[in-house]
Amino acid sequence: MTEIHHDYASVNGVRLHYAHAGQGPLILFLHGFPEFWYCWKQQLEDLGRDHFAVAPDLRGFNLSEHPAEVKQYKARILVEDVRQLAEQFGHRKFVLVAHDWGGAVAWAYAMAHPQSLSKLIMVNSPHPVTFARELAHNPAQQDASQYMNLLRSDKAERVLSENNYARLAKMTLESWSGGAIDPAERALYLEAWSRPGALTGSLNYYRASPLYPPAGDDPGAKALELDPADFMVRVPTLVVWGMRDQALLPGCLDGLEACVPDLRIERLPQATHWVMHEEPERLNRLIREFIGA
């Protein structure tokens, strides 16, 4: 089994922690909320056999720095974090794999810097154009995304940290494990969530984004007018989607090819939002097949 190592990099004004395994072509993994590098452990161990596999804690999460201001989590800043981190590794091109909020960063990165990517692999992370459309016009997606308005609110930290992070654990650990999460893994997640500033940092991704469902007088995504031509992804892209995702519904895939011309979609009928935890071996096979490794 490939050994995982840990290091830090100073990029874009913050210090980022990252886990890495192996040597070879660079493959970079970006996690979502409320996770950290560890969610890619099984991908690092597998892809690290013949790649330099890297999974950072994104700014605001776990061992990376946690800027307090919401404006420090704007998309362009997060994209620049990734650009500078990849640049430090000295690879001309690399493969980018991402999930959830990491996927939001990866979509934006692929639009801004397509020349640096050989392949893009997205796991249950909607493209901004299709997600904005679904949030604005699909009542089912609006209902499914109501949690986003809670996470944007001032009370989010209190609600999520109550009873030793019981709500976060139910949303995540207990969801993908069927309630049978390993106690050691639970301890790792509780430690990551409990680091000073980490919960606020991770919630600031929601607060900084214009993509959220309407709420009362706030139109949310209805206020956006996104031209697909401005959001084109010109990188060969694989989208892996757990079809039982209760937060991001399959409608987010409809019309995706208009923004991603070189597109393959792999639908996993039994998986939920947490594909890396539920079907890690299948995900590894799909990644290897797509990148030709």
GROMACS .gro file of C-alpha atoms in nm, residues 60-68 73 165 190-202:
model
   24
   60GLY     CA    1  -1.055   2.725   0.578
   61PHE     CA    2  -1.044   2.350   0.646
   62ASN     CA    3  -0.862   2.131   0.895
   63LEU     CA    4  -0.485   2.201   0.909
   64SER     CA    5  -0.479   2.475   0.645
   65GLU     CA    6  -0.515   2.840   0.746
   66HIS     CA    7  -0.863   2.973   0.816
   67PRO     CA    8  -0.906   3.334   0.702
   68ALA     CA    9  -1.201   3.481   0.892
   73TYR     CA   10  -1.339   3.269  -0.008
  165TYR     CA   11  -2.119   1.816   1.598
  190LEU     CA   12  -1.444   1.571   1.492
  191GLU     CA   13  -1.085   1.687   1.534
  192ALA     CA   14  -1.089   1.855   1.192
  193TRP     CA   15  -1.422   2.028   1.257
  194SER     CA   16  -1.313   2.143   1.604
  195ARG     CA   17  -0.995   2.325   1.503
  196PRO     CA   18  -1.023   2.696   1.589
  197GLY     CA   19  -1.165   2.883   1.290
  198ALA     CA   20  -1.222   2.573   1.078
  199LEU     CA   21  -1.601   2.558   1.099
  200THR     CA   22  -1.638   2.926   1.010
  201GLY     CA   23  -1.382   2.893   0.733
  202SER     CA   24  -1.567   2.603   0.575
   0.00000   0.00000   0.00000
